[in-house]
CSV table of C-alpha atoms in Angstrom, one decimal:
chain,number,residue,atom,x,y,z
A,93,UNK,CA,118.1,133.6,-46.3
A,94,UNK,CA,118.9,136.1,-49.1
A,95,UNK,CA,122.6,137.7,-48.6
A,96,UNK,CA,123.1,141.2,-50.1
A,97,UNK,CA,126.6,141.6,-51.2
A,98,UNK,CA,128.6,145.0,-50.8
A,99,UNK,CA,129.8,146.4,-54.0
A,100,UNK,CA,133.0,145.6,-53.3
A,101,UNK,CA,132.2,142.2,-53.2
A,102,UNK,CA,129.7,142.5,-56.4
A,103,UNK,CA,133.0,143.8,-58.0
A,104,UNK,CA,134.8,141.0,-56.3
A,105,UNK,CA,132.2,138.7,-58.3
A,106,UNK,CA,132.7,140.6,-61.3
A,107,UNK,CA,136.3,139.4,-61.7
A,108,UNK,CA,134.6,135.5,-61.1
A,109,UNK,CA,132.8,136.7,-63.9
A,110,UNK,CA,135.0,137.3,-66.1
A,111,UNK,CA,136.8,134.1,-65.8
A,112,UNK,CA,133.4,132.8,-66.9
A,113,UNK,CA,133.0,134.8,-69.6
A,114,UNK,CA,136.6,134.0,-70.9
A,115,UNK,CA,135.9,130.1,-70.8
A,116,UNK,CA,132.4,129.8,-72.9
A,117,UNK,CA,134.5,132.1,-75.5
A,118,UNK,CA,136.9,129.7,-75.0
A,119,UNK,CA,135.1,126.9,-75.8
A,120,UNK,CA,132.1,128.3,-78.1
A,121,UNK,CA,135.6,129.3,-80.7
A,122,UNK,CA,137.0,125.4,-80.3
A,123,UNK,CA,133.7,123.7,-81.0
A,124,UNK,CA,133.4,122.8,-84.8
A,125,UNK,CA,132.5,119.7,-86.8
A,126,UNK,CA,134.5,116.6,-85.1
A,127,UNK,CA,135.5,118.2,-81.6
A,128,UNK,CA,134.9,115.8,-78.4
A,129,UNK,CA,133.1,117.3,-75.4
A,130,UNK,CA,135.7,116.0,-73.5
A,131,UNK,CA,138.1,118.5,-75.8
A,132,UNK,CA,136.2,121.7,-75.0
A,133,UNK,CA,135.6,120.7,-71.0
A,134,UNK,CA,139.8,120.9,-71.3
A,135,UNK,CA,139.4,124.2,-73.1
A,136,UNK,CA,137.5,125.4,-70.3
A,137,UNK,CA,139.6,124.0,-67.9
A,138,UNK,CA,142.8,125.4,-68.8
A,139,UNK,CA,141.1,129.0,-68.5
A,140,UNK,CA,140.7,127.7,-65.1
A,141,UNK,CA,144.6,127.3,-64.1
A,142,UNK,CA,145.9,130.0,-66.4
A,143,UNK,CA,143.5,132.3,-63.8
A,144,UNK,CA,144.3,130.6,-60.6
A,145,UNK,CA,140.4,129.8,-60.1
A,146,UNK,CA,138.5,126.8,-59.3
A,147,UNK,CA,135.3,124.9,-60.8
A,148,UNK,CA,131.9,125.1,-58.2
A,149,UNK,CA,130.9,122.3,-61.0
A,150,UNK,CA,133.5,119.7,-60.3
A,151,UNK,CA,132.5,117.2,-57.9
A,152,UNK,CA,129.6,118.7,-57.0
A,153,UNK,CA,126.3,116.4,-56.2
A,154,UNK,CA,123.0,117.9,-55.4
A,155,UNK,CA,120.9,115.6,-53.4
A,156,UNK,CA,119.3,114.4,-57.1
A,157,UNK,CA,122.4,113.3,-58.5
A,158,UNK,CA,124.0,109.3,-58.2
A,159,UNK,CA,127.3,110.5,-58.8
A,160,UNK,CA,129.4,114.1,-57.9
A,161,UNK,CA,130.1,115.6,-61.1
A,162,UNK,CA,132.3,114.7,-63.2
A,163,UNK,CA,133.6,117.6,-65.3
A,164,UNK,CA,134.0,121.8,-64.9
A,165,UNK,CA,131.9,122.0,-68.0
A,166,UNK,CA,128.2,121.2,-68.7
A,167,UNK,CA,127.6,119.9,-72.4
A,168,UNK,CA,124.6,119.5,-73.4
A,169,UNK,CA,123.7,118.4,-77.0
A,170,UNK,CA,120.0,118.5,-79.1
A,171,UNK,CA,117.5,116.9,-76.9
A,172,UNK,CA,119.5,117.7,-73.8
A,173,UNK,CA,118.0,120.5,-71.8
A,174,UNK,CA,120.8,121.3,-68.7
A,175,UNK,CA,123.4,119.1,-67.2
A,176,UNK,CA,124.7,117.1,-69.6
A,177,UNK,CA,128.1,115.5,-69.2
A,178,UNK,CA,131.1,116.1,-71.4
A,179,UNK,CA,132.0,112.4,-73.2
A,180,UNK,CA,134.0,111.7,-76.3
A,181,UNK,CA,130.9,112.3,-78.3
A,182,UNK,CA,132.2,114.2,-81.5
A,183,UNK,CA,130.4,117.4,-82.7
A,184,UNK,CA,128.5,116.6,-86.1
A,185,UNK,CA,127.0,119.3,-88.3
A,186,UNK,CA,123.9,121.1,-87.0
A,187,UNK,CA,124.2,120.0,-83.6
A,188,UNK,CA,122.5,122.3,-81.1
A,189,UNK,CA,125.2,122.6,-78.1
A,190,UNK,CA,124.4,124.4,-74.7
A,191,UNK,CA,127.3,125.2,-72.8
A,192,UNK,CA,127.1,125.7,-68.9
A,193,UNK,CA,130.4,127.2,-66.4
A,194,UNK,CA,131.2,128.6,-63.5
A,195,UNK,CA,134.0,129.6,-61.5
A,196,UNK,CA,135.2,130.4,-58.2
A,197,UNK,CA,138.0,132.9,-58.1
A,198,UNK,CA,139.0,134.3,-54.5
A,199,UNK,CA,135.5,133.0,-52.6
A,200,UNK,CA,133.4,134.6,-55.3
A,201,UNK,CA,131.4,132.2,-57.7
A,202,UNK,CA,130.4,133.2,-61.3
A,203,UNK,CA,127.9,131.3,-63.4
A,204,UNK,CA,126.7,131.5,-67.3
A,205,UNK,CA,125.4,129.6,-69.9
A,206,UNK,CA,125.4,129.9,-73.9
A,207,UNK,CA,123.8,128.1,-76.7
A,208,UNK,CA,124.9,127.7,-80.4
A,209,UNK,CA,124.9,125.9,-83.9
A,210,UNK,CA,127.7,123.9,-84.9
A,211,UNK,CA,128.3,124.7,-88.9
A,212,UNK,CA,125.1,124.6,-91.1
A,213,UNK,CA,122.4,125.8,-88.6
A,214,UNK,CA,118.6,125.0,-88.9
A,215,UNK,CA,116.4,127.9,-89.0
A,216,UNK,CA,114.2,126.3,-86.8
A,217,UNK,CA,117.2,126.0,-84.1
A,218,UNK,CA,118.6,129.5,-84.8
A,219,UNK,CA,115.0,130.7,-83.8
A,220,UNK,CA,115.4,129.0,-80.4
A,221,UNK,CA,118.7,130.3,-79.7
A,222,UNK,CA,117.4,134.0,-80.2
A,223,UNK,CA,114.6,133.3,-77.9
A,224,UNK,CA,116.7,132.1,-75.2
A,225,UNK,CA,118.8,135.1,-75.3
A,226,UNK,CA,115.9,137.6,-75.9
A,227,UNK,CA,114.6,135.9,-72.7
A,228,UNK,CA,117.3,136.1,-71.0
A,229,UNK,CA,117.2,139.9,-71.7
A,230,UNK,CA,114.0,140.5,-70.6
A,231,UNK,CA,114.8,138.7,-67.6
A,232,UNK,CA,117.7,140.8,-66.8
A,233,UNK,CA,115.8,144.2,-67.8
A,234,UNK,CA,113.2,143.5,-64.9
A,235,UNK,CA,115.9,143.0,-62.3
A,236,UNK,CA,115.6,146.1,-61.3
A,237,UNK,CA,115.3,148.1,-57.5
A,238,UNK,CA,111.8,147.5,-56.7
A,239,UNK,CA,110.3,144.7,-58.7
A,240,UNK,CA,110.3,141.3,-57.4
A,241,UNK,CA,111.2,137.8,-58.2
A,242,UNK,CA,107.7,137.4,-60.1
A,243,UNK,CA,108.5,140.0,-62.6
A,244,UNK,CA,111.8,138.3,-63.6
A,245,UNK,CA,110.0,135.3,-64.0
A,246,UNK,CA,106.8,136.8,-66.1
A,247,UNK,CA,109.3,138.6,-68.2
A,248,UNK,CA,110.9,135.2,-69.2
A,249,UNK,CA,107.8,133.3,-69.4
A,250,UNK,CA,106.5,135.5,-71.8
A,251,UNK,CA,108.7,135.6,-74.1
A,252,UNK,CA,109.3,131.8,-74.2
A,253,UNK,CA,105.0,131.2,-74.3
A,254,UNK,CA,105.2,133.9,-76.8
A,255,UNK,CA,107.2,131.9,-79.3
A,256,UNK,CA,105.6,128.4,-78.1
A,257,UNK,CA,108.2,127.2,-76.0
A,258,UNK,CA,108.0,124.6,-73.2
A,259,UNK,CA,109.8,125.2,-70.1
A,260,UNK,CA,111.2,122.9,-68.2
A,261,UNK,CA,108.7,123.2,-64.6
A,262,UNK,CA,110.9,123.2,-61.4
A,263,UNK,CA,114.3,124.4,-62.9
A,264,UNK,CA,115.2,127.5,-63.8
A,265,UNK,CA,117.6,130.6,-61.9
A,266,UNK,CA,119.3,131.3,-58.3
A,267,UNK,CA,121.0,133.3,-55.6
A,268,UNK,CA,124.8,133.3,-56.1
A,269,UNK,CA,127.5,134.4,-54.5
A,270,UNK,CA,130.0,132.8,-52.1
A,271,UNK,CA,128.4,129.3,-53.4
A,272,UNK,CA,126.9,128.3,-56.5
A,273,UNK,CA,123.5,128.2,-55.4
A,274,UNK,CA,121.6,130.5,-52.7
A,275,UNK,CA,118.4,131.7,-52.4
A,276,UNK,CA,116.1,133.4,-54.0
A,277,UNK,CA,114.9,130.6,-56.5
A,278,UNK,CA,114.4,132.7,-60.2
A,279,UNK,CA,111.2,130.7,-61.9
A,280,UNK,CA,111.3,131.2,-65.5
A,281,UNK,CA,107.7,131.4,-65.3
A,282,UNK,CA,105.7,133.3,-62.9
A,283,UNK,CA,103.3,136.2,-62.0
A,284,UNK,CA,104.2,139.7,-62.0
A,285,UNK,CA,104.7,141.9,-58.9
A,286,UNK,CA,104.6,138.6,-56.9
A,287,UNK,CA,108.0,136.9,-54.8
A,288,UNK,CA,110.7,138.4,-53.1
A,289,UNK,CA,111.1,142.1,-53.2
A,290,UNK,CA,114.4,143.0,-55.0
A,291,UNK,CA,116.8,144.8,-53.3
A,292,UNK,CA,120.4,146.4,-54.2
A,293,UNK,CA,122.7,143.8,-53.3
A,294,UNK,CA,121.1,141.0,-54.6
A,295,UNK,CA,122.9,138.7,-57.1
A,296,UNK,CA,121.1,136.2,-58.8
A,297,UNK,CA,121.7,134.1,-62.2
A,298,UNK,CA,119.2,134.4,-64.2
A,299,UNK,CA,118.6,131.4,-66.6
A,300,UNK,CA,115.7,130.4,-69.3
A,301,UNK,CA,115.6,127.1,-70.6
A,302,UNK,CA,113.5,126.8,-74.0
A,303,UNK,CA,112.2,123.4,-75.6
A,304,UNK,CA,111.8,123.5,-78.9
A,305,UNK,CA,108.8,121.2,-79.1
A,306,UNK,CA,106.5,123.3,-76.3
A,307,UNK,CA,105.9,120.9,-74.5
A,308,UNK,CA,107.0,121.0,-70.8
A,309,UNK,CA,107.9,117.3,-70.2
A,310,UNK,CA,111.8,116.2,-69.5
A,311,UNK,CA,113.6,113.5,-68.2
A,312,UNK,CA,116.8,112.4,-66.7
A,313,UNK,CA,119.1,110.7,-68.8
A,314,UNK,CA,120.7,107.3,-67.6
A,315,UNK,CA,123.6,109.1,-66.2
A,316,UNK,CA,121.8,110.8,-63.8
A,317,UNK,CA,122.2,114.1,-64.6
A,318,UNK,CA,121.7,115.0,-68.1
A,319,UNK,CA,117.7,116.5,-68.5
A,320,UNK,CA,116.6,115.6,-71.8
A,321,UNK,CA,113.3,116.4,-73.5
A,322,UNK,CA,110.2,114.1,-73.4
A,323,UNK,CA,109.2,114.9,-77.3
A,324,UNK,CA,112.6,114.6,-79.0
A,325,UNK,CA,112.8,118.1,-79.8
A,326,UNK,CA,115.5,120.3,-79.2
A,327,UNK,CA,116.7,122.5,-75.8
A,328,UNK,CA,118.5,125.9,-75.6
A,329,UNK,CA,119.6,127.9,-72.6
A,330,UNK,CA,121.1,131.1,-71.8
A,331,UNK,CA,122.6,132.5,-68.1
A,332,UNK,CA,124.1,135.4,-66.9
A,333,UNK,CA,125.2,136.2,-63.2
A,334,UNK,CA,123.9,139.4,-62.8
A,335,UNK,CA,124.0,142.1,-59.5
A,336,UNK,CA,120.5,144.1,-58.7
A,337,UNK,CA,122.1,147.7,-57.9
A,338,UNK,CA,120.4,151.2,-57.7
A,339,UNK,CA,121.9,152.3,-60.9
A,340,UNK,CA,120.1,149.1,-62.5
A,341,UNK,CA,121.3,145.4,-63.6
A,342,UNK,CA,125.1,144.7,-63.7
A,343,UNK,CA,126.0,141.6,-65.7
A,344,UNK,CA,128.7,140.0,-64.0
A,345,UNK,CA,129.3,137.5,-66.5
A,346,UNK,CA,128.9,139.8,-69.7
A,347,UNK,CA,131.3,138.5,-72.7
C-alpha cells in the first residue's frame, strides 16, 4: 500500500533530509588517504546526536541478512556495489567509495547515497561517478504528476545502458517515509508509461547502481551483506529522497 504524505509531513521529511545531507558532507570532507571506515561511520554518527535523530540503518536486518546491522553508515569500497560494512579498512589512493545514510528525525526517515574518488582519481572511475549522478537526475526529472514508476525506471536504465553499465537486477529504489522502506519498488530499469501511476504525495528514493564492467552479475560478500560484483570491476551509486508534488520533484535530501 502506497501512503501519500501531506506537505506538512513532506516538509517534516525535509528536515530528516537535511540531517542526511549534513552527514555524507560530513563524511565525503573526512575521507582521504589513510582514514578507517570505522572513522567516517563516527563522523556520521555524531551528526546523528548533535541533531537529536536516530539511524533506520543500525540494527536493522531484512529477511536476507545473518546479522542486524552493524553500523549507521554503509561503506562500500571498489568492487562493492551497496551494503558494505564499515571495518578498519584504511582508505588507499584511488579507491572508489560509495557512501549510503539515513536518518530518522521526529518519525520521518531520510535516505541518500554518494559516490567519490579518494585522491588521484581514474578517469575510467570518474566516468562512473558522473553516470550515476546523471542517472540519478534523470530519474528524479521523470518523477513527475502523471508518469509512472516505469518512466523513473526507463529514464535510469537508459542512461546506465547508454554508457554500458550493468545494473545490479532486483535492487534498486523505494517508498519512504515513516520507515525506511515502503512501497512502491523504483526499478532502475524498466519500461516507460508502465507501473504505478504517480501521484502528489508520493515519496520515493530514487537510487541507480552502476557496474563498471556491464555486466549485471553480483554477489554477497562473506559478511552477508556487502554486494560485490561478479567481474571485479568497480560499483557506484547515487540516492536522493525525493517528494512527487504538483509543482514537480522536491529533493528531500538535496546537499
Amino acid at each position: 500500500m502506497v501512503e501519500l504524505k501531506t506537505d506538512t509531513s513532506i516538509d517534516a521529511m525535509y528536515e530528516a533530509g537535511q540531517v542526511v545531507g549534513r552527514a555524507l558532507t560530513a563524511a565525503r570532507e573526512a575521507a582521504a588517504v589513510g582514514v578507517s571506515l570505522l572513522e567516517l561511520d563516527e563522523v556520521a554518527h555524531q551528526v546523528l546526536r548533535d541533531a537529536g535523530a536516530s539511524s533506520p540503518f543500525l540494527g536493522y536486518r531484512p529477511s536476507f541478512a545473518p546479522t542486524p546491522f552493524p553500523a549507521v553508515l554503509c561503506a562500500s569500497v571498489n568492487d562493492a556495489i551497496v551494503h558494505g560494512i564499515p571495518t578498519g579498512y584504511r582508505l588507499r589512493d584511488g579507491d572508489l567509495v560509495s557512501l549510503d545514510f539515513g536518518a530518522e528525525l521526529g518519525g520521518w526517515v531520510g535516505d541518500s547515497a554518494i559516490s567519490f574518488i579518494v585522491g588521484e582519481p581514474r578517469p575510467a572511475d570518474v566516468r562512473l561517478v558522473e553516470t550515476a549522478e546523471r542517472a540519478l537526475a534523470a530519474g528524479i526529472a521523470a518523477a513527475r504528476v502523471g508518469n509512472r514508476i516505469g518512466d523513473i525506471a526507463h529514464a535510469i536504465g537508459s542512461v546506465c545502458r547508454g554508457e554500458g553499465y550493468g545494473i545490479p537486477d532486483g535492487f534498486g529504489g523505494h517508498g519512504i517515509g515513516r520507515r525506511m522502506h515502503e512501497d512502491p519498488g523504483v526499478p532502475n530499469e524498466g519500461r516507460p508509461g508502465r507501473g504505478l501511476p504517480l501521484r502528489h504525495g508520493m515519496v520515493i528514493a530514487i537510487e541507480p547502481m552502476l557496474i563498471g564492467g556491464g555486466t549485471d552479475g553480483f554477489h554477497p560478500a562473506p559478511d552477508g551483506w556487502t554486494l560485490c560484483t561478479d567481474d571485479g570491476s568497480r560499483a557506484a551509486h547515487a540516492e536522493h529522497t525525493v517528494a512527487i508534488t504538483d509543482a514537480g520533484p522536491r529533493i528531500l535530501t538535496a546537499r
